[in-house]
CSV table of C-alpha atoms in Angstrom, one decimal:
chain,number,residue,atom,x,y,z
A,1,MET,CA,0.3,4.3,5.1
A,2,SER,CA,-0.3,1.7,7.3
A,3,PHE,CA,-2.6,0.5,10.2
A,4,GLU,CA,-5.8,-1.2,10.6
A,5,PRO,CA,-4.9,-3.5,8.1
A,6,TYR,CA,-5.2,-3.0,4.7
A,7,GLN,CA,-1.9,-4.4,4.3
A,8,PHE,CA,-2.5,-7.8,3.5
A,9,ALA,CA,0.5,-9.2,5.0
A,10,ARG,CA,0.4,-7.3,8.2
A,11,THR,CA,-2.2,-9.6,9.4
A,12,LEU,CA,-2.9,-7.9,12.6
A,13,HIS,CA,-1.5,-4.7,11.5
A,14,GLU,CA,-4.7,-2.7,11.0
A,15,GLU,CA,-3.7,0.1,8.9
A,16,TYR,CA,-5.6,3.1,7.8
A,17,SER,CA,-3.6,4.2,4.8
A,18,SER,CA,-3.7,7.8,3.7
A,19,ASP,CA,-1.0,8.1,1.3
A,20,GLY,CA,1.0,11.0,2.0
A,21,ASP,CA,3.9,10.7,-0.4
A,22,GLU,CA,2.4,9.3,-3.5
A,23,THR,CA,0.7,6.3,-3.5
A,24,GLU,CA,1.3,4.4,-0.4
A,25,CYS,CA,0.2,1.1,0.2
A,26,HIS,CA,-3.1,2.4,-0.3
A,27,SER,CA,-3.2,-0.8,1.4
A,28,GLU,CA,-5.9,1.1,3.3
A,29,VAL,CA,-5.4,3.8,2.3
A,30,ASP,CA,-3.2,5.4,0.9
A,31,LYS,CA,-4.0,8.1,0.2
A,32,LYS,CA,-1.9,8.9,2.8
A,33,GLU,CA,-1.1,5.5,3.5
A,34,MET,CA,-1.7,5.5,7.2
A,35,GLU,CA,-1.3,2.4,8.9
A,36,LEU,CA,-2.6,1.5,12.2
A,37,LYS,CA,-0.3,-1.1,13.4
A,38,GLU,CA,-1.8,-3.9,15.4
A,39,PRO,CA,-0.5,-4.0,18.8
A,40,ASP,CA,3.0,-4.1,17.7
A,41,ILE,CA,3.3,-6.9,15.3
A,42,GLU,CA,7.0,-5.9,15.1
A,43,ASN,CA,7.5,-7.2,18.5
A,44,LEU,CA,6.2,-10.6,17.6
A,45,ASN,CA,8.7,-13.3,16.9
A,46,VAL,CA,8.9,-15.0,13.5
A,47,GLY,CA,6.9,-18.0,14.6
A,48,GLN,CA,4.1,-15.9,15.9
A,49,ALA,CA,4.2,-13.6,12.9
A,50,LYS,CA,3.9,-16.6,10.5
A,51,ARG,CA,0.9,-17.9,12.6
A,52,LEU,CA,-0.8,-14.7,12.0
A,53,SER,CA,-0.1,-14.6,8.3
A,54,VAL,CA,-2.7,-15.0,5.7
A,55,SER,CA,-1.3,-18.3,4.5
A,56,ALA,CA,-2.1,-19.7,7.8
A,57,GLU,CA,-5.6,-19.2,9.1
A,58,ALA,CA,-6.2,-15.7,8.1
A,59,TYR,CA,-9.7,-16.0,6.8
A,60,GLY,CA,-11.3,-18.3,9.2
A,61,GLU,CA,-14.9,-19.1,9.6
A,62,TRP,CA,-15.8,-15.4,9.5
A,63,ASN,CA,-14.7,-15.0,6.0
A,64,LYS,CA,-16.2,-18.1,4.3
A,65,LYS,CA,-18.3,-17.3,1.3
A,66,ASN,CA,-22.0,-17.7,1.2
A,67,ASP,CA,-23.0,-19.6,-1.8
A,68,ASN,CA,-26.4,-18.0,-1.6
A,69,PHE,CA,-25.1,-14.5,-1.3
A,70,VAL,CA,-27.1,-11.7,-3.0
A,71,ALA,CA,-25.3,-8.5,-3.5
A,72,LYS,CA,-26.8,-5.5,-1.5
A,73,VAL,CA,-27.8,-2.4,-3.4
A,74,TYR,CA,-28.2,0.9,-1.7
A,75,LYS,CA,-29.4,3.8,-3.7
A,76,LYS,CA,-26.9,6.5,-4.6
A,77,ASP,CA,-26.6,9.2,-7.2
A,78,GLU,CA,-23.7,9.1,-9.7
A,79,GLU,CA,-21.7,11.8,-7.8
A,80,GLU,CA,-21.8,9.7,-4.7
A,81,LYS,CA,-20.8,6.6,-6.5
A,82,SER,CA,-17.9,8.4,-8.1
A,83,LYS,CA,-16.5,9.6,-4.8
A,84,ILE,CA,-16.7,6.0,-3.4
A,85,ARG,CA,-14.9,4.8,-6.5
A,86,GLU,CA,-12.2,7.3,-6.3
A,87,ALA,CA,-11.4,6.4,-2.7
A,88,LEU,CA,-11.4,2.7,-3.3
A,89,ASN,CA,-9.2,3.0,-6.4
A,90,GLU,CA,-6.5,4.3,-4.0
A,91,SER,CA,-6.4,1.0,-2.1
A,92,PHE,CA,-4.6,-2.1,-3.4
A,93,LEU,CA,-7.5,-4.2,-2.3
A,94,PHE,CA,-9.8,-2.6,-4.7
A,95,ASN,CA,-7.8,-1.0,-7.6
A,96,HIS,CA,-7.4,-4.2,-9.5
A,97,LEU,CA,-11.2,-4.9,-9.7
A,98,ASN,CA,-12.9,-5.1,-13.0
A,99,LYS,CA,-15.9,-2.7,-13.6
A,100,VAL,CA,-18.6,-5.2,-12.7
A,101,GLU,CA,-16.9,-6.1,-9.4
A,102,MET,CA,-16.2,-2.4,-8.6
A,103,GLU,CA,-19.8,-1.5,-9.2
A,104,THR,CA,-21.0,-4.3,-7.1
A,105,ILE,CA,-18.9,-3.1,-4.2
A,106,VAL,CA,-19.9,0.5,-4.7
A,107,ASN,CA,-23.6,-0.4,-4.7
A,108,ALA,CA,-23.2,-2.3,-1.4
A,109,PHE,CA,-22.1,0.8,0.5
A,110,PHE,CA,-24.6,2.4,2.8
A,111,ASP,CA,-24.3,5.8,4.4
A,112,LYS,CA,-23.9,6.6,8.0
A,113,ASN,CA,-23.8,10.0,9.9
A,114,VAL,CA,-21.6,10.2,13.0
A,115,GLU,CA,-21.6,13.1,15.3
A,116,LYS,CA,-18.5,15.0,16.5
A,117,GLY,CA,-16.9,13.2,19.4
A,118,VAL,CA,-18.3,9.8,18.8
A,119,ASN,CA,-16.1,6.7,18.4
A,120,ILE,CA,-16.6,5.0,15.1
A,121,ILE,CA,-14.2,2.2,16.0
A,122,ASN,CA,-13.1,1.2,19.4
A,123,GLU,CA,-9.6,-0.4,19.9
A,124,GLY,CA,-9.9,-4.0,20.9
A,125,ASP,CA,-13.5,-4.5,19.4
A,126,GLU,CA,-14.3,-7.0,16.8
A,127,GLY,CA,-14.3,-5.5,13.3
A,128,ASP,CA,-17.0,-6.2,10.7
A,129,LEU,CA,-17.2,-2.9,8.7
A,130,LEU,CA,-15.1,-0.9,6.3
A,131,TYR,CA,-15.5,2.9,6.1
A,132,VAL,CA,-14.9,5.6,3.5
A,133,ILE,CA,-15.0,9.2,4.7
A,134,ASP,CA,-17.3,11.3,2.5
A,135,GLU,CA,-17.3,14.4,4.7
A,136,GLY,CA,-15.5,15.2,8.0
A,137,GLU,CA,-12.3,14.3,9.8
A,138,VAL,CA,-11.5,11.2,11.8
A,139,GLU,CA,-8.7,10.9,14.4
A,140,ILE,CA,-7.0,7.5,14.7
A,141,PHE,CA,-5.3,6.8,18.0
A,142,LYS,CA,-4.1,4.0,20.3
A,143,THR,CA,-4.0,3.8,24.1
A,144,LYS,CA,-0.8,2.8,25.7
A,145,GLU,CA,-0.5,2.7,29.5
A,146,ASN,CA,-3.4,5.0,29.6
A,147,GLU,CA,-1.7,7.4,27.3
A,148,LYS,CA,-3.3,8.5,24.1
A,149,GLU,CA,-1.1,8.1,21.0
A,150,ILE,CA,-2.5,9.9,17.9
A,151,LEU,CA,-1.5,8.0,14.8
A,152,THR,CA,-3.1,10.0,12.0
A,153,ILE,CA,-6.0,12.2,11.0
A,154,LEU,CA,-8.2,11.0,8.2
A,155,LYS,CA,-10.2,13.1,5.8
A,156,SER,CA,-12.5,12.9,2.8
A,157,LYS,CA,-11.9,9.9,0.5
A,158,ASP,CA,-9.7,8.1,3.1
A,159,VAL,CA,-10.5,4.4,3.7
A,160,PHE,CA,-10.1,2.5,6.9
A,161,GLY,CA,-11.1,-0.8,8.4
A,162,GLU,CA,-10.7,-3.1,5.4
A,163,LEU,CA,-8.3,-5.6,6.8
A,164,ALA,CA,-10.6,-6.2,9.8
A,165,LEU,CA,-12.9,-7.7,7.2
A,166,LEU,CA,-10.3,-10.1,5.9
A,167,TYR,CA,-9.1,-11.2,9.3
A,168,ASN,CA,-10.7,-12.4,12.5
A,169,SER,CA,-8.9,-9.8,14.4
A,170,LYS,CA,-9.7,-7.1,16.9
A,171,ARG,CA,-9.5,-3.3,16.0
A,172,ALA,CA,-5.9,-2.1,16.4
A,173,ALA,CA,-6.9,1.4,17.1
A,174,THR,CA,-9.7,3.7,17.9
A,175,ALA,CA,-11.3,6.0,15.2
A,176,LYS,CA,-13.1,9.1,16.6
A,177,ALA,CA,-15.1,11.7,14.8
A,178,LEU,CA,-13.3,15.1,15.1
A,179,THR,CA,-16.2,16.7,13.2
A,180,ASN,CA,-19.6,15.7,12.3
A,181,CYS,CA,-19.0,13.0,9.7
A,182,HIS,CA,-20.8,11.4,6.8
A,183,LEU,CA,-19.4,8.0,6.0
A,184,TRP,CA,-19.9,5.3,3.5
A,185,THR,CA,-19.9,1.9,5.1
A,186,LEU,CA,-19.5,-1.7,3.8
A,187,ASP,CA,-20.3,-4.9,5.7
A,188,ARG,CA,-18.0,-8.0,6.0
A,189,GLU,CA,-20.1,-10.3,3.8
A,190,SER,CA,-20.3,-8.0,0.9
A,191,PHE,CA,-16.5,-7.3,1.1
A,192,THR,CA,-15.5,-10.9,1.5
A,193,TYR,CA,-17.7,-12.1,-1.4
A,194,ILE,CA,-16.0,-9.9,-4.0
A,195,ILE,CA,-12.6,-9.2,-2.6
A,196,LYS,CA,-11.1,-12.1,-0.8
A,197,ASP,CA,-10.1,-14.3,-3.8
A,198,ASN,CA,-8.9,-11.3,-5.8
A,199,VAL,CA,-6.6,-10.2,-3.1
A,200,ALA,CA,-5.2,-13.7,-2.6
A,201,LYS,CA,-4.4,-13.9,-6.3
A,202,LYS,CA,-2.9,-10.5,-6.5
A,203,ARG,CA,-0.8,-11.3,-3.4
A,204,GLN,CA,0.6,-14.5,-4.9
A,205,LEU,CA,1.4,-12.9,-8.2
A,206,TYR,CA,3.4,-10.1,-6.6
A,207,GLU,CA,5.2,-12.5,-4.2
A,208,ASP,CA,6.3,-14.6,-7.3
A,209,VAL,CA,7.7,-11.4,-8.8
A,210,LEU,CA,9.6,-10.5,-5.7
A,211,LYS,CA,11.2,-13.8,-5.5
A,212,GLN,CA,12.8,-13.1,-8.8
A,213,VAL,CA,14.3,-9.8,-7.5
A,214,THR,CA,17.9,-10.4,-6.4
A,215,ILE,CA,17.9,-8.2,-3.4
A,216,LEU,CA,14.6,-9.5,-2.2
A,217,LYS,CA,14.7,-13.2,-2.9
A,218,ASP,CA,16.4,-14.1,0.4
A,219,MET,CA,14.1,-12.1,2.5
A,220,ASP,CA,12.0,-13.9,5.1
A,221,PRO,CA,8.6,-15.0,3.4
A,222,TYR,CA,6.7,-13.0,5.9
A,223,GLU,CA,8.7,-9.8,5.2
A,224,ARG,CA,8.4,-10.4,1.5
A,225,SER,CA,4.7,-10.7,1.8
A,226,LYS,CA,4.4,-7.3,3.5
A,227,VAL,CA,6.2,-5.8,0.5
A,228,ALA,CA,3.9,-7.6,-1.9
A,229,ASP,CA,0.8,-6.1,-0.1
A,230,CYS,CA,1.9,-2.6,-0.6
A,231,LEU,CA,2.9,-2.8,-4.3
A,232,LYS,CA,1.0,-1.1,-7.0
A,233,THR,CA,1.3,-1.6,-10.8
A,234,LYS,CA,1.8,0.9,-13.6
A,235,THR,CA,2.4,0.3,-17.4
A,236,TYR,CA,4.6,2.6,-19.6
A,237,ALA,CA,4.7,2.8,-23.4
A,238,ASN,CA,8.0,2.9,-25.3
A,239,GLY,CA,9.7,6.2,-24.7
A,240,ASP,CA,7.6,7.2,-21.7
A,241,ILE,CA,9.5,8.8,-18.8
A,242,ILE,CA,9.3,7.0,-15.6
A,243,ILE,CA,11.7,9.1,-13.6
A,244,ASN,CA,12.9,12.7,-14.4
A,245,GLU,CA,16.4,13.7,-13.4
A,246,GLY,CA,16.3,16.6,-10.8
A,247,GLU,CA,12.7,15.8,-9.5
A,248,GLN,CA,12.0,15.0,-6.0
A,249,GLY,CA,11.8,11.2,-5.6
A,250,ASN,CA,9.1,9.5,-3.8
A,251,THR,CA,8.9,6.1,-5.4
A,252,PHE,CA,10.9,2.9,-5.6
A,253,TYR,CA,10.3,0.8,-8.8
A,254,ILE,CA,10.8,-2.8,-9.8
A,255,LEU,CA,10.6,-3.7,-13.4
A,256,ILE,CA,8.4,-6.8,-14.0
A,257,ASP,CA,8.1,-6.8,-17.8
A,258,GLY,CA,9.9,-5.0,-20.6
A,259,ASN,CA,13.1,-2.9,-20.5
A,260,ALA,CA,14.1,0.6,-19.4
A,261,ILE,CA,17.2,2.7,-19.6
A,262,ALA,CA,18.8,5.3,-17.3
A,263,LEU,CA,20.1,8.5,-18.9
A,264,LYS,CA,22.3,11.3,-17.7
A,265,ASP,CA,23.3,14.2,-19.9
A,266,ASN,CA,21.7,12.2,-22.8
A,267,LYS,CA,24.1,9.3,-22.2
A,268,VAL,CA,22.8,5.7,-21.4
A,269,ILE,CA,24.3,4.9,-18.0
A,270,LYS,CA,22.4,1.7,-17.3
A,271,THR,CA,19.9,-0.7,-18.9
A,272,TYR,CA,17.2,-2.3,-16.8
A,273,ASN,CA,15.6,-5.7,-17.4
A,274,LYS,CA,12.9,-7.7,-15.8
A,275,GLY,CA,13.7,-8.1,-12.1
A,276,ASP,CA,15.8,-5.0,-11.9
A,277,TYR,CA,14.9,-2.1,-9.6
A,278,PHE,CA,15.6,1.7,-9.6
A,279,GLY,CA,14.6,4.8,-7.8
A,280,GLU,CA,16.2,3.9,-4.5
A,281,LEU,CA,18.9,6.5,-4.4
A,282,ALA,CA,16.4,9.5,-3.9
A,283,LEU,CA,14.7,7.6,-1.1
A,284,LEU,CA,17.8,6.5,0.6
A,285,LYS,CA,19.5,9.9,0.5
A,286,ASN,CA,16.6,12.3,0.4
A,287,GLN,CA,18.0,13.9,-2.8
A,288,PRO,CA,16.5,14.7,-6.2
A,289,ARG,CA,16.6,12.0,-8.8
A,290,ALA,CA,20.1,11.6,-10.1
A,291,ALA,CA,19.2,10.3,-13.6
A,292,THR,CA,16.2,10.0,-16.0
A,293,VAL,CA,14.7,6.5,-16.5
A,294,LYS,CA,12.8,5.9,-19.8
A,295,ALA,CA,10.8,2.9,-20.9
A,296,GLN,CA,12.1,1.0,-23.8
A,297,ASN,CA,9.3,-1.1,-25.5
A,298,ASN,CA,6.2,-1.3,-23.4
A,299,CYS,CA,7.1,-2.0,-19.8
A,300,GLN,CA,5.4,-2.6,-16.6
A,301,VAL,CA,6.6,-1.8,-13.1
A,302,VAL,CA,5.4,-2.3,-9.5
A,303,TYR,CA,6.3,0.4,-7.0
A,304,LEU,CA,6.5,1.4,-3.4
A,305,ASP,CA,6.0,4.9,-2.0
A,306,ARG,CA,8.6,6.5,0.2
A,307,LYS,CA,6.9,5.6,3.5
A,308,SER,CA,6.4,2.0,2.7
A,309,PHE,CA,10.0,1.7,1.2
A,310,LYS,CA,11.6,3.0,4.4
A,311,ARG,CA,9.4,0.8,6.6
A,312,LEU,CA,9.5,-2.5,4.6
A,313,LEU,CA,13.0,-2.5,3.0
A,314,GLY,CA,14.9,-1.6,6.1
A,315,PRO,CA,16.5,-5.1,6.4
A,316,ILE,CA,18.1,-4.7,3.0
A,317,GLU,CA,19.1,-1.0,3.2
A,318,ASN,CA,22.8,-1.8,3.5
A,319,ILE,CA,22.6,-3.8,0.2
A,320,LEU,CA,21.0,-0.8,-1.5
A,321,TYR,CA,23.6,1.5,-0.2
A,322,ARG,CA,26.4,-0.7,-1.7
A,323,ASN,CA,24.9,0.1,-5.1
A,324,VAL,CA,25.6,3.7,-4.6
A,325,GLU,CA,29.2,3.2,-5.2
A,326,ASN,CA,28.6,1.2,-8.3
A,327,TYR,CA,26.5,4.0,-9.8
A,328,LYS,CA,29.4,6.4,-9.0
A,329,LYS,CA,31.9,4.2,-10.8
A,330,VAL,CA,29.7,4.0,-13.9
A,331,LEU,CA,29.3,7.8,-14.0
A,332,ASN,CA,33.1,8.4,-13.5
A,333,GLN,CA,33.8,5.9,-16.3
A,334,LEU,CA,31.5,7.8,-18.6
A,335,GLY,CA,33.2,11.1,-17.7
A,336,LEU,CA,30.0,12.3,-15.9
A,337,ASP,CA,29.7,14.2,-12.7
A,338,SER,CA,28.9,11.7,-9.7
A,339,ALA,CA,28.4,14.5,-7.1
A,340,CYS,CA,24.6,14.3,-7.6
A,341,ILE,CA,24.8,10.9,-5.9
A,342,GLY,CA,26.4,12.3,-2.7
A,343,ASP,CA,28.3,10.3,-0.2
A,344,ASN,CA,27.1,7.3,1.9
């Protein structure tokens, strides 16, 4: 997923994430992790990109907190609240909130009906609302040289528009109702009051973790921050299976606490410690998982879905491929078949 920005680091990268593979950056989404990229941030030079980054002037006057803020409450039944909650839990911006914070945000959503064919968001407009689709379908597209480029189709429980609430930036794409739609809508003030500080803390925590990962520590800070914005966290108990040999792989993992082991034919072929990563083979080579990875002690991982992995870790793909040969050597030394890893 990633477009109108839910990806914290993609400053003007407005993304509408609708996680397709697994969890995608739910950075706005994710549930299909769609991302609406701001007029091609990839084409900006490093200096420009850094000036756009959160650490610079991301929040601006628009996002200053109001000390007299009173949380808005719009009446909803429990089923409606549950649907909003479920959608927000798929976004990295919201999934770390405690119960009180989550309820405050959920209560602040108000509903909006949009007729088929109406633009909900217009590319180039100022953004001050976040949307959750309750019912209906929304088409996300950009216009380049008078040509319409469809980026994705959003459906029920997809979220879009959040990063526009964090940044003083214009909408990166147009969102048009393909059907009659019922939306839940959140204003900038409510979003900023609860979310801004939480996101900043989460971002710094993950960036600190990534600096300890050997293959990522030399990445440009801007690139590393983009990875941090798409990470999600999961905890495993001793003996839990993190990866199953033979299954389709859609996730790349980094161990941030505890230990894990890789097993093949019931033999331990590798031990993972804090800062180690695994799961990249299946994503690099589009093959089933080559081994099982099991938690030792209680452990915690952060992870990226397939789409985010491919997009964000491109600069280090060659380094990852070098490890393929190392895995083969270990298997051969143990007398195990390395054919499952394939060739580079």
